[in-house]
mmCIF file of C-alpha atoms and ligand atoms in Angstrom:
data_model
loop_
_atom_site.group_PDB
_atom_site.id
_atom_site.type_symbol
_atom_site.label_atom_id
_atom_site.label_comp_id
_atom_site.label_asym_id
_atom_site.label_seq_id
_atom_site.Cartn_x
_atom_site.Cartn_y
_atom_site.Cartn_z
ATOM 1 C CA MET A 1 -42.919 50.321 -4.605
ATOM 2 C CA THR A 2 -44.403 47.012 -5.627
ATOM 3 C CA PHE A 3 -41.311 45.186 -6.838
ATOM 4 C CA PRO A 4 -37.824 45.240 -5.358
ATOM 5 C CA SER A 5 -35.323 46.801 -7.739
ATOM 6 C CA HIS A 6 -32.412 45.300 -5.859
ATOM 7 C CA ARG A 7 -32.417 41.629 -6.803
ATOM 8 C CA PRO A 8 -29.328 39.747 -5.614
ATOM 9 C CA ARG A 9 -30.908 36.595 -7.021
ATOM 10 C CA ARG A 10 -30.013 37.801 -10.543
ATOM 11 C CA LEU A 11 -26.460 36.796 -9.745
ATOM 12 C CA ARG A 12 -27.536 33.303 -8.687
ATOM 13 C CA SER A 13 -29.566 32.544 -11.793
ATOM 14 C CA SER A 14 -27.292 29.858 -13.284
ATOM 15 C CA ALA A 15 -24.251 27.820 -12.415
ATOM 16 C CA ALA A 16 -22.248 29.933 -14.878
ATOM 17 C CA MET A 17 -23.410 33.165 -13.231
ATOM 18 C CA ARG A 18 -22.603 31.819 -9.771
ATOM 19 C CA ARG A 19 -19.178 30.770 -10.942
ATOM 20 C CA LEU A 20 -18.557 34.226 -12.403
ATOM 21 C CA VAL A 21 -19.350 36.026 -9.154
ATOM 22 C CA GLY A 22 -17.913 33.456 -6.721
ATOM 23 C CA GLU A 23 -15.787 35.052 -4.010
ATOM 24 C CA THR A 24 -13.947 32.269 -2.230
ATOM 25 C CA THR A 25 -11.752 29.754 -4.024
ATOM 26 C CA LEU A 26 -10.843 26.290 -2.824
ATOM 27 C CA GLU A 27 -8.099 24.531 -4.723
ATOM 28 C CA PRO A 28 -6.037 21.431 -3.951
ATOM 29 C CA ARG A 29 -2.948 23.602 -3.398
ATOM 30 C CA HIS A 30 -4.649 25.251 -0.430
ATOM 31 C CA LEU A 31 -4.896 21.931 1.403
ATOM 32 C CA VAL A 32 -2.244 20.266 3.547
ATOM 33 C CA LEU A 33 -2.646 16.621 4.532
ATOM 34 C CA PRO A 34 -1.639 15.637 8.085
ATOM 35 C CA MET A 35 -0.304 12.048 8.135
ATOM 36 C CA PHE A 36 0.680 9.662 10.924
ATOM 37 C CA VAL A 37 3.543 7.194 10.646
ATOM 38 C CA ALA A 38 4.108 4.611 13.357
ATOM 39 C CA ASP A 39 7.156 2.585 14.275
ATOM 40 C CA GLY A 40 6.892 -1.182 14.413
ATOM 41 C CA LEU A 41 3.726 -1.763 12.362
ATOM 42 C CA ASP A 42 3.435 -4.545 9.763
ATOM 43 C CA GLN A 43 0.414 -2.944 8.187
ATOM 44 C CA PRO A 44 -1.480 0.336 8.512
ATOM 45 C CA ARG A 45 -3.565 0.563 11.676
ATOM 46 C CA ASP A 46 -7.030 2.133 11.626
ATOM 47 C CA ILE A 47 -7.686 5.015 13.987
ATOM 48 C CA THR A 48 -11.169 4.076 15.148
ATOM 49 C CA SER A 49 -12.246 7.579 16.128
ATOM 50 C CA MET A 50 -11.168 8.910 12.709
ATOM 51 C CA PRO A 51 -12.675 6.545 10.144
ATOM 52 C CA GLY A 52 -10.567 6.574 6.985
ATOM 53 C CA VAL A 53 -7.428 7.865 8.732
ATOM 54 C CA VAL A 54 -4.647 5.427 9.639
ATOM 55 C CA GLN A 55 -1.316 5.174 11.330
ATOM 56 C CA HIS A 56 0.913 4.371 8.388
ATOM 57 C CA THR A 57 3.827 2.008 8.063
ATOM 58 C CA ARG A 58 6.860 3.466 6.321
ATOM 59 C CA ASP A 59 5.773 1.849 3.053
ATOM 60 C CA SER A 60 2.098 2.747 3.195
ATOM 61 C CA LEU A 61 3.095 6.309 4.052
ATOM 62 C CA ARG A 62 5.234 6.527 0.941
ATOM 63 C CA ARG A 63 2.397 5.302 -1.250
ATOM 64 C CA ALA A 64 -0.248 7.546 0.326
ATOM 65 C CA ALA A 65 2.062 10.562 0.213
ATOM 66 C CA ALA A 66 2.833 10.069 -3.474
ATOM 67 C CA GLU A 67 -0.865 9.701 -4.206
ATOM 68 C CA ALA A 68 -1.761 12.892 -2.321
ATOM 69 C CA VAL A 69 0.968 14.796 -4.136
ATOM 70 C CA ASP A 70 -0.320 13.499 -7.474
ATOM 71 C CA LEU A 71 -3.742 14.801 -6.530
ATOM 72 C CA GLY A 72 -2.201 18.234 -6.119
ATOM 73 C CA VAL A 73 -2.331 18.866 -2.365
ATOM 74 C CA GLY A 74 -0.269 21.824 -1.226
ATOM 75 C CA GLY A 75 1.832 19.907 1.271
ATOM 76 C CA LEU A 76 2.108 17.099 3.796
ATOM 77 C CA MET A 77 2.335 17.447 7.586
ATOM 78 C CA LEU A 78 3.983 14.469 9.273
ATOM 79 C CA PHE A 79 3.446 13.179 12.805
ATOM 80 C CA GLY A 80 5.545 10.316 14.196
ATOM 81 C CA VAL A 81 4.299 7.624 16.572
ATOM 82 C CA PRO A 82 7.226 5.840 18.245
ATOM 83 C CA GLN A 83 7.144 2.509 20.048
ATOM 84 C CA GLU A 84 5.898 2.922 23.600
ATOM 85 C CA SER A 85 9.220 1.587 24.929
ATOM 86 C CA ASP A 86 11.131 4.361 23.110
ATOM 87 C CA LYS A 87 9.303 7.175 24.899
ATOM 88 C CA ASP A 88 11.174 8.945 27.691
ATOM 89 C CA GLY A 89 10.960 12.102 29.789
ATOM 90 C CA ASP A 90 12.508 14.401 27.225
ATOM 91 C CA GLY A 91 11.350 12.816 23.989
ATOM 92 C CA SER A 92 14.782 11.725 22.743
ATOM 93 C CA ILE A 93 13.294 9.520 20.053
ATOM 94 C CA GLY A 94 12.072 12.656 18.286
ATOM 95 C CA VAL A 95 15.617 13.935 17.953
ATOM 96 C CA ARG A 96 17.365 10.690 17.099
ATOM 97 C CA PRO A 97 18.014 10.149 13.366
ATOM 98 C CA ASP A 98 16.592 6.620 13.717
ATOM 99 C CA GLY A 99 13.370 7.947 15.296
ATOM 100 C CA ILE A 100 10.335 7.148 13.151
ATOM 101 C CA LEU A 101 9.500 10.731 12.229
ATOM 102 C CA ASN A 102 13.024 11.486 11.018
ATOM 103 C CA VAL A 103 13.230 8.187 9.147
ATOM 104 C CA ALA A 104 9.916 8.866 7.415
ATOM 105 C CA LEU A 105 10.978 12.405 6.509
ATOM 106 C CA ARG A 106 14.074 10.988 4.813
ATOM 107 C CA ASP A 107 11.902 8.462 2.940
ATOM 108 C CA LEU A 108 9.563 11.139 1.642
ATOM 109 C CA ALA A 109 12.339 13.607 0.882
ATOM 110 C CA ALA A 110 14.015 10.917 -1.220
ATOM 111 C CA ASP A 111 10.775 9.970 -2.993
ATOM 112 C CA LEU A 112 9.292 13.400 -3.553
ATOM 113 C CA GLY A 113 12.135 15.908 -3.464
ATOM 114 C CA ASP A 114 10.806 19.379 -4.110
ATOM 115 C CA ALA A 115 7.583 18.104 -5.723
ATOM 116 C CA THR A 116 5.743 18.879 -2.493
ATOM 117 C CA VAL A 117 6.216 20.852 0.710
ATOM 118 C CA LEU A 118 7.246 18.472 3.447
ATOM 119 C CA MET A 119 6.287 19.664 6.920
ATOM 120 C CA ALA A 120 7.033 18.102 10.291
ATOM 121 C CA ASP A 121 5.290 18.481 13.635
ATOM 122 C CA THR A 122 7.913 19.950 15.925
ATOM 123 C CA CYS A 123 6.634 18.985 19.326
ATOM 124 C CA LEU A 124 7.431 16.547 22.100
ATOM 125 C CA ASP A 125 4.042 15.100 23.058
ATOM 126 C CA GLU A 126 4.265 12.173 20.655
ATOM 127 C CA PHE A 127 7.687 11.270 22.053
ATOM 128 C CA THR A 128 7.449 11.777 25.813
ATOM 129 C CA ASP A 129 6.339 9.127 28.301
ATOM 130 C CA HIS A 130 4.294 11.748 30.194
ATOM 131 C CA GLY A 131 2.645 13.001 26.983
ATOM 132 C CA HIS A 132 3.278 16.719 27.548
ATOM 133 C CA CYS A 133 4.467 18.969 24.739
ATOM 134 C CA GLY A 134 7.589 19.866 26.689
ATOM 135 C CA VAL A 135 10.068 18.659 29.259
ATOM 136 C CA LEU A 136 9.103 18.869 32.910
ATOM 137 C CA ASP A 137 10.850 20.667 35.759
ATOM 138 C CA ARG A 138 11.417 19.164 39.205
ATOM 139 C CA VAL A 139 7.856 19.787 40.325
ATOM 140 C CA GLY A 140 6.313 18.442 37.123
ATOM 141 C CA ARG A 141 5.527 21.691 35.322
ATOM 142 C CA VAL A 142 6.364 22.148 31.651
ATOM 143 C CA ASP A 143 9.677 24.023 31.649
ATOM 144 C CA ASN A 144 9.456 26.690 28.934
ATOM 145 C CA ASP A 145 13.113 27.396 28.247
ATOM 146 C CA ALA A 146 14.370 23.837 28.617
ATOM 147 C CA THR A 147 11.617 22.823 26.192
ATOM 148 C CA ASN A 148 12.748 25.429 23.677
ATOM 149 C CA ARG A 149 16.268 24.009 23.779
ATOM 150 C CA ARG A 150 14.779 20.607 22.970
ATOM 151 C CA TYR A 151 12.623 22.071 20.169
ATOM 152 C CA VAL A 152 15.782 23.458 18.554
ATOM 153 C CA GLU A 153 17.282 19.958 18.508
ATOM 154 C CA LEU A 154 14.042 18.546 17.116
ATOM 155 C CA ALA A 155 13.811 21.189 14.404
ATOM 156 C CA VAL A 156 17.430 20.716 13.345
ATOM 157 C CA ALA A 157 16.966 16.926 13.230
ATOM 158 C CA GLN A 158 13.847 17.372 11.078
ATOM 159 C CA ALA A 159 15.565 19.816 8.728
ATOM 160 C CA ASP A 160 18.545 17.451 8.514
ATOM 161 C CA SER A 161 16.058 14.727 7.549
ATOM 162 C CA GLY A 162 14.587 16.758 4.704
ATOM 163 C CA ALA A 163 11.686 18.765 6.153
ATOM 164 C CA HIS A 164 11.101 21.963 4.205
ATOM 165 C CA VAL A 165 8.983 23.338 7.036
ATOM 166 C CA VAL A 166 9.164 22.760 10.784
ATOM 167 C CA SER A 167 6.006 23.331 12.782
ATOM 168 C CA PRO A 168 6.333 24.100 16.483
ATOM 169 C CA SER A 169 2.960 23.207 18.002
ATOM 170 C CA GLY A 170 3.741 23.271 21.716
ATOM 171 C CA MET A 171 2.889 26.916 22.483
ATOM 172 C CA MET A 172 6.099 27.640 24.419
ATOM 173 C CA ASP A 173 6.969 31.323 24.720
ATOM 174 C CA GLY A 174 9.809 32.219 22.379
ATOM 175 C CA GLN A 175 9.734 28.922 20.500
ATOM 176 C CA VAL A 176 9.826 30.534 17.063
ATOM 177 C CA ALA A 177 12.816 32.759 17.852
ATOM 178 C CA ALA A 178 14.696 29.877 19.447
ATOM 179 C CA ILE A 179 14.069 27.576 16.494
ATOM 180 C CA ARG A 180 14.945 30.269 13.930
ATOM 181 C CA ASP A 181 18.273 30.893 15.677
ATOM 182 C CA GLY A 182 18.990 27.191 15.987
ATOM 183 C CA LEU A 183 18.164 26.422 12.356
ATOM 184 C CA ASP A 184 20.290 29.310 11.125
ATOM 185 C CA ALA A 185 23.221 28.298 13.314
ATOM 186 C CA ALA A 186 22.989 24.779 11.847
ATOM 187 C CA GLY A 187 23.017 26.163 8.301
ATOM 188 C CA HIS A 188 19.294 25.590 7.694
ATOM 189 C CA THR A 189 18.541 29.163 6.735
ATOM 190 C CA GLU A 190 16.104 28.013 4.035
ATOM 191 C CA THR A 191 13.931 25.902 6.331
ATOM 192 C CA ALA A 192 10.647 27.676 6.989
ATOM 193 C CA ILE A 193 8.739 27.828 10.272
ATOM 194 C CA LEU A 194 5.001 27.282 10.358
ATOM 195 C CA ALA A 195 4.099 28.497 13.839
ATOM 196 C CA TYR A 196 1.087 27.189 15.660
ATOM 197 C CA ALA A 197 0.602 30.760 16.822
ATOM 198 C CA ALA A 198 -2.849 30.635 18.380
ATOM 199 C CA LYS A 199 -3.556 27.149 19.585
ATOM 200 C CA PHE A 200 -6.386 26.588 21.997
ATOM 201 C CA ALA A 201 -6.783 23.933 24.695
ATOM 202 C CA SER A 202 -9.548 22.111 22.879
ATOM 203 C CA GLY A 203 -11.768 19.103 23.314
ATOM 204 C CA PHE A 204 -11.667 18.814 19.540
ATOM 205 C CA TYR A 205 -8.208 17.188 19.777
ATOM 206 C CA GLY A 206 -9.704 14.077 21.390
ATOM 207 C CA PRO A 207 -9.377 11.685 18.431
ATOM 208 C CA PHE A 208 -5.808 12.880 17.725
ATOM 209 C CA ARG A 209 -4.749 11.576 21.116
ATOM 210 C CA GLU A 210 -5.763 8.113 19.886
ATOM 211 C CA ALA A 211 -4.072 8.763 16.560
ATOM 212 C CA VAL A 212 -0.694 9.348 18.212
ATOM 213 C CA ALA A 213 -1.253 6.971 21.144
ATOM 214 C CA SER A 214 -0.768 9.897 23.528
ATOM 215 C CA SER A 215 0.354 9.170 27.081
ATOM 216 C CA LEU A 216 -1.076 12.420 28.444
ATOM 217 C CA GLN A 217 -2.802 12.488 31.825
ATOM 218 C CA GLY A 218 -4.373 15.827 32.638
ATOM 219 C CA ASP A 219 -4.459 18.717 30.214
ATOM 220 C CA ARG A 220 -2.373 21.337 28.406
ATOM 221 C CA ARG A 221 -3.952 24.434 29.889
ATOM 222 C CA THR A 222 -0.711 25.948 31.155
ATOM 223 C CA TYR A 223 0.528 26.302 27.572
ATOM 224 C CA GLN A 224 -2.465 26.150 25.211
ATOM 225 C CA GLN A 225 -4.942 29.009 25.295
ATOM 226 C CA ASP A 226 -8.378 29.264 26.891
ATOM 227 C CA SER A 227 -11.081 29.194 24.247
ATOM 228 C CA GLY A 228 -12.575 32.569 25.133
ATOM 229 C CA ASN A 229 -9.475 34.662 24.528
ATOM 230 C CA ILE A 230 -9.100 36.444 21.199
ATOM 231 C CA ARG A 231 -7.017 39.410 22.395
ATOM 232 C CA GLU A 232 -4.516 36.924 23.755
ATOM 233 C CA ALA A 233 -4.582 35.073 20.419
ATOM 234 C CA VAL A 234 -3.723 38.297 18.595
ATOM 235 C CA ARG A 235 -0.827 38.832 21.002
ATOM 236 C CA GLU A 236 0.449 35.311 20.352
ATOM 237 C CA ILE A 237 0.258 35.879 16.586
ATOM 238 C CA GLU A 238 2.059 39.228 16.819
ATOM 239 C CA LEU A 239 4.835 37.685 18.893
ATOM 240 C CA ASP A 240 5.332 34.840 16.416
ATOM 241 C CA LEU A 241 5.449 37.310 13.525
ATOM 242 C CA ALA A 242 8.040 39.362 15.388
ATOM 243 C CA GLU A 243 10.062 36.217 16.088
ATOM 244 C CA GLY A 244 10.223 35.382 12.394
ATOM 245 C CA ALA A 245 7.393 32.930 11.715
ATOM 246 C CA ASP A 246 7.027 32.296 7.986
ATOM 247 C CA ILE A 247 3.424 31.088 8.302
ATOM 248 C CA VAL A 248 1.128 31.517 11.309
ATOM 249 C CA MET A 249 -1.575 29.036 12.176
ATOM 250 C CA VAL A 250 -4.800 29.078 14.160
ATOM 251 C CA LYS A 251 -6.083 25.833 15.617
ATOM 252 C CA PRO A 252 -8.725 24.390 15.768
ATOM 253 C CA ALA A 253 -10.527 25.966 12.820
ATOM 254 C CA MET A 254 -14.297 25.690 12.954
ATOM 255 C CA ALA A 255 -14.871 26.924 16.494
ATOM 256 C CA TYR A 256 -12.271 29.704 16.016
ATOM 257 C CA LEU A 257 -13.124 31.275 12.661
ATOM 258 C CA ASP A 258 -13.175 34.726 14.243
ATOM 259 C CA VAL A 259 -9.557 34.154 15.301
ATOM 260 C CA VAL A 260 -8.691 33.080 11.742
ATOM 261 C CA ARG A 261 -10.238 36.322 10.522
ATOM 262 C CA ALA A 262 -8.273 38.361 13.081
ATOM 263 C CA ALA A 263 -5.065 36.600 12.058
ATOM 264 C CA ALA A 264 -5.730 37.329 8.379
ATOM 265 C CA GLU A 265 -6.227 41.005 9.183
ATOM 266 C CA ILE A 266 -2.965 41.486 11.071
ATOM 267 C CA SER A 267 -0.634 38.973 9.461
ATOM 268 C CA SER A 268 2.126 39.933 7.070
ATOM 269 C CA VAL A 269 2.715 36.246 6.245
ATOM 270 C CA PRO A 270 0.351 33.496 5.037
ATOM 271 C CA VAL A 271 -2.240 32.280 7.528
ATOM 272 C CA ALA A 272 -3.038 28.614 8.011
ATOM 273 C CA ALA A 273 -5.872 26.998 9.958
ATOM 274 C CA TYR A 274 -6.043 23.409 11.190
ATOM 275 C CA GLN A 275 -9.308 21.542 10.826
ATOM 276 C CA VAL A 276 -8.531 19.159 13.672
ATOM 277 C CA SER A 277 -9.346 15.550 14.435
ATOM 278 C CA GLY A 278 -12.591 16.244 16.304
ATOM 279 C CA GLU A 279 -13.909 18.325 13.432
ATOM 280 C CA TYR A 280 -13.133 15.421 11.108
ATOM 281 C CA SER A 281 -14.745 12.885 13.421
ATOM 282 C CA MET A 282 -17.940 14.855 13.950
ATOM 283 C CA ILE A 283 -18.637 15.294 10.269
ATOM 284 C CA SER A 284 -17.600 11.706 9.516
ATOM 285 C CA ALA A 285 -19.882 10.290 12.203
ATOM 286 C CA ALA A 286 -22.904 12.283 11.111
ATOM 287 C CA ALA A 287 -22.269 11.409 7.464
ATOM 288 C CA GLU A 288 -21.901 7.712 8.312
ATOM 289 C CA ARG A 289 -25.354 7.817 9.838
ATOM 290 C CA GLY A 290 -26.718 9.487 6.746
ATOM 291 C CA TRP A 291 -27.622 12.579 8.724
ATOM 292 C CA ILE A 292 -25.607 14.937 6.554
ATOM 293 C CA ASP A 293 -24.126 14.688 3.096
ATOM 294 C CA ARG A 294 -20.419 14.099 3.464
ATOM 295 C CA GLN A 295 -19.043 15.778 0.372
ATOM 296 C CA SER A 296 -21.162 18.902 0.571
ATOM 297 C CA VAL A 297 -20.540 19.396 4.297
ATOM 298 C CA VAL A 298 -16.793 18.787 4.008
ATOM 299 C CA THR A 299 -16.576 21.225 1.106
ATOM 300 C CA GLU A 300 -18.635 23.804 2.963
ATOM 301 C CA SER A 301 -16.463 23.464 6.066
ATOM 302 C CA LEU A 302 -13.292 23.994 4.011
ATOM 303 C CA VAL A 303 -14.759 26.939 2.116
ATOM 304 C CA SER A 304 -15.785 28.544 5.408
ATOM 305 C CA ILE A 305 -12.224 28.340 6.718
ATOM 306 C CA ARG A 306 -10.934 29.919 3.503
ATOM 307 C CA ARG A 307 -13.648 32.592 3.671
ATOM 308 C CA ALA A 308 -12.606 33.442 7.233
ATOM 309 C CA GLY A 309 -9.187 34.285 5.821
ATOM 310 C CA ALA A 310 -7.015 31.166 5.854
ATOM 311 C CA ASP A 311 -4.649 30.868 2.911
ATOM 312 C CA ILE A 312 -3.809 27.281 3.847
ATOM 313 C CA VAL A 313 -6.039 24.647 5.462
ATOM 314 C CA LEU A 314 -4.718 21.552 7.199
ATOM 315 C CA THR A 315 -7.348 18.867 6.837
ATOM 316 C CA TYR A 316 -7.515 15.084 6.993
ATOM 317 C CA TRP A 317 -9.697 15.333 3.885
ATOM 318 C CA ALA A 318 -6.962 17.036 1.837
ATOM 319 C CA ALA A 319 -6.403 14.188 -0.619
ATOM 320 C CA GLU A 320 -10.072 13.299 -0.946
ATOM 321 C CA ALA A 321 -11.106 16.923 -1.383
ATOM 322 C CA ALA A 322 -8.319 17.440 -3.924
ATOM 323 C CA ARG A 323 -9.842 14.598 -5.928
ATOM 324 C CA TRP A 324 -13.275 16.234 -5.860
ATOM 325 C CA LEU A 325 -11.823 19.582 -6.828
ATOM 326 C CA SER A 326 -9.774 18.467 -9.803
HETATM 327 C C1 LIG B 1 0.551 18.571 19.504
HETATM 328 C C2 LIG B 1 -0.555 18.513 18.523
HETATM 329 C C3 LIG B 1 -1.887 18.171 18.756
HETATM 330 C C4 LIG B 1 -2.533 18.240 17.523
HETATM 331 C C5 LIG B 1 -1.589 18.608 16.579
HETATM 332 N N1 LIG B 1 -0.376 18.791 17.227
HETATM 333 C C6 LIG B 1 -2.555 17.670 19.957
HETATM 334 C C7 LIG B 1 -2.659 18.454 21.173
HETATM 335 O O1 LIG B 1 -2.274 19.618 21.244
HETATM 336 O O2 LIG B 1 -3.129 17.869 22.137
HETATM 337 C C8 LIG B 1 -3.978 17.983 17.303
HETATM 338 C C9 LIG B 1 -4.386 17.738 15.903
HETATM 339 C C10 LIG B 1 -5.758 17.226 15.764
HETATM 340 O O3 LIG B 1 -6.528 17.121 16.747
HETATM 341 O O4 LIG B 1 -6.121 16.915 14.625
HETATM 342 N N2 LIG B 1 1.748 18.079 18.962
#
């Protein structure tokens, strides 16, 4: 035969045709914006390794949150950065009602009500003087069950402060079940749990450690997963589903799209993926140098995460991308 009869290019012949046959959608509602709020700042502080991302003051957070919600983002994920002097061994400042994260949650709950989905990072690393995601035992290891008891207190404090969703990101065994029980016992039966179900020990978190002024020495390899393990990731996801997770998340995104796909195949609840700080920084740095086109590469990266099977994407570009998309 001289000419091919199968011509996929027919379906690429015009923008209208491509729109008609497009498979993967990307809408503002799919995007969740992670935001940092710091105690004791007079004005927002730039995070140098994440150009365009800042540690907010209470006021600048309120303005930026309202703007993102106006742009149609699906939700906001809040991280708190306390004063160095308020950090201690068991992260008390995360639980205290006057801790920056809880204060900021109350601000945003008052401003925004149910106009957005307010999510809180439910972890100890921002609040501990040693920088680990849990409390330590006598020999300095992260104590799983003692940490879970602390996570329950954190989650209840966050729900009390107005979080619609709590987000345990510390990879303790049984954290979802413990938090579900604790929330229910405190009357927060409507508060949802977004579980960081498969979270890998990743070099891509580097810039985040600056963003939250992390005190960590060493690494998180006794609780976060090794990058090569997908069977283990599936086990983690199954356990979180069994424990009552309302949303399961894979993190990071780009280097783990096969895990996102696996999660989408087995999950009975929505799947989220977190495009983390290092992914943001890499694309930003290359775009700043003019080596890649920022908007097209950001869009492509977000579409790829959706194509892999994520219903929800956490991305520092959420507000900006929402503007492009609307
Ligand atoms: C832990 C937490 C981390 C991130 C989100 N939650 C850091 C870590 O595990 O070291 C990373 C997010 C990012 O890199 O964008 N509370």
